[in-house]
């Protein structure tokens, strides 16, 4: 069973870049059936899809965040990462890494989530 | 890219059935059979309950039923139990214009 674990700073200053990593265990990040995704949840609010990446490097981003988001894969470490640039307080949220299996577009597996606060 | 529309809250008594609606557009729910539903308990990560509109992942109770009509998807929970009290989110594929869109979430209270 694939498991996901987010890691990264819990506090980021405004205008800086938020960087998170998701470590994949129990499966290969190069599996042709998997899409790796990031989703966030603002405090007390709903879910917001950020984007996803295929092991080949193909990326798909939320149009509202596209100009600031980069998702990448490191096959040697079995990890994928999120970079969100020029952050503001509005980017304060719990960030989840997730896995889509196959063409279902359903987020089958979730990490536990990591809280990131943007504040000076 | 607009969020899917869900009721803010629903409630029901143990043993009863409830239905949560999720209204989208021709660009998402109506055009793709790729609606999924998630259950989220406080402080926990969401859990996939329904995918591709009506399919249940292994381990999910058959008390959870997904359906779709036109641009509205629905999640029905039968035989309500106290453990079903949680937030529920719908999600749909939205094509190349936006790819993924979520509903605002529905808080289910078991009375």
mmCIF file of C-alpha atoms in Angstrom, chain A residues 1 39 47 98-102 104-111, chain B residues 34-41 44-61 64 75 87-92 102:
data_model
loop_
_atom_site.group_PDB
_atom_site.id
_atom_site.type_symbol
_atom_site.label_atom_id
_atom_site.label_comp_id
_atom_site.label_asym_id
_atom_site.label_seq_id
_atom_site.Cartn_x
_atom_site.Cartn_y
_atom_site.Cartn_z
ATOM 1 C CA UNK A 1 0.000 0.000 0.000
ATOM 2 C CA UNK A 39 -4.198 19.871 -2.653
ATOM 3 C CA UNK A 47 -10.336 21.809 -0.559
ATOM 4 C CA UNK A 98 -2.123 12.857 -2.875
ATOM 5 C CA UNK A 99 -2.131 10.053 -5.421
ATOM 6 C CA UNK A 100 -4.464 9.376 -8.316
ATOM 7 C CA UNK A 101 -4.457 5.803 -9.569
ATOM 8 C CA UNK A 102 -5.312 5.370 -13.214
ATOM 9 C CA UNK A 104 -10.326 7.962 -12.394
ATOM 10 C CA UNK A 105 -9.253 11.496 -11.471
ATOM 11 C CA UNK A 106 -9.988 10.447 -7.881
ATOM 12 C CA UNK A 107 -7.530 11.114 -5.089
ATOM 13 C CA UNK A 108 -7.103 7.610 -3.749
ATOM 14 C CA UNK A 109 -4.390 8.145 -1.178
ATOM 15 C CA UNK A 110 -3.588 11.195 0.947
ATOM 16 C CA UNK A 111 -0.706 12.230 3.113
ATOM 17 C CA UNK B 34 -15.416 11.489 -13.090
ATOM 18 C CA UNK B 35 -17.089 12.699 -9.904
ATOM 19 C CA UNK B 36 -15.565 11.648 -6.606
ATOM 20 C CA UNK B 37 -16.632 12.122 -3.004
ATOM 21 C CA UNK B 38 -14.490 12.527 0.102
ATOM 22 C CA UNK B 39 -15.201 12.225 3.812
ATOM 23 C CA UNK B 40 -13.184 14.340 6.222
ATOM 24 C CA UNK B 41 -13.273 14.067 9.988
ATOM 25 C CA UNK B 44 -7.843 14.334 9.531
ATOM 26 C CA UNK B 45 -7.011 14.009 5.867
ATOM 27 C CA UNK B 46 -9.922 13.437 3.493
ATOM 28 C CA UNK B 47 -10.798 9.859 2.554
ATOM 29 C CA UNK B 48 -12.048 8.741 -0.853
ATOM 30 C CA UNK B 49 -15.570 7.313 -0.570
ATOM 31 C CA UNK B 50 -16.849 7.266 -4.171
ATOM 32 C CA UNK B 51 -15.070 7.538 -7.514
ATOM 33 C CA UNK B 52 -16.212 7.661 -11.130
ATOM 34 C CA UNK B 53 -19.612 8.752 -9.916
ATOM 35 C CA UNK B 54 -20.785 5.556 -8.258
ATOM 36 C CA UNK B 55 -17.892 3.198 -7.564
ATOM 37 C CA UNK B 56 -16.783 2.405 -4.020
ATOM 38 C CA UNK B 57 -13.142 1.775 -3.147
ATOM 39 C CA UNK B 58 -12.392 -1.421 -1.320
ATOM 40 C CA UNK B 59 -13.291 -1.098 2.344
ATOM 41 C CA UNK B 60 -15.932 1.617 1.952
ATOM 42 C CA UNK B 61 -19.323 0.628 3.311
ATOM 43 C CA UNK B 64 -22.528 5.022 0.646
ATOM 44 C CA UNK B 75 -24.058 11.143 -2.410
ATOM 45 C CA UNK B 87 -17.512 17.014 6.214
ATOM 46 C CA UNK B 88 -18.143 15.706 2.711
ATOM 47 C CA UNK B 89 -16.643 17.114 -0.481
ATOM 48 C CA UNK B 90 -17.468 16.377 -4.088
ATOM 49 C CA UNK B 91 -14.934 16.732 -6.866
ATOM 50 C CA UNK B 92 -15.116 16.599 -10.637
ATOM 51 C CA UNK B 102 -14.089 20.768 -5.724
#
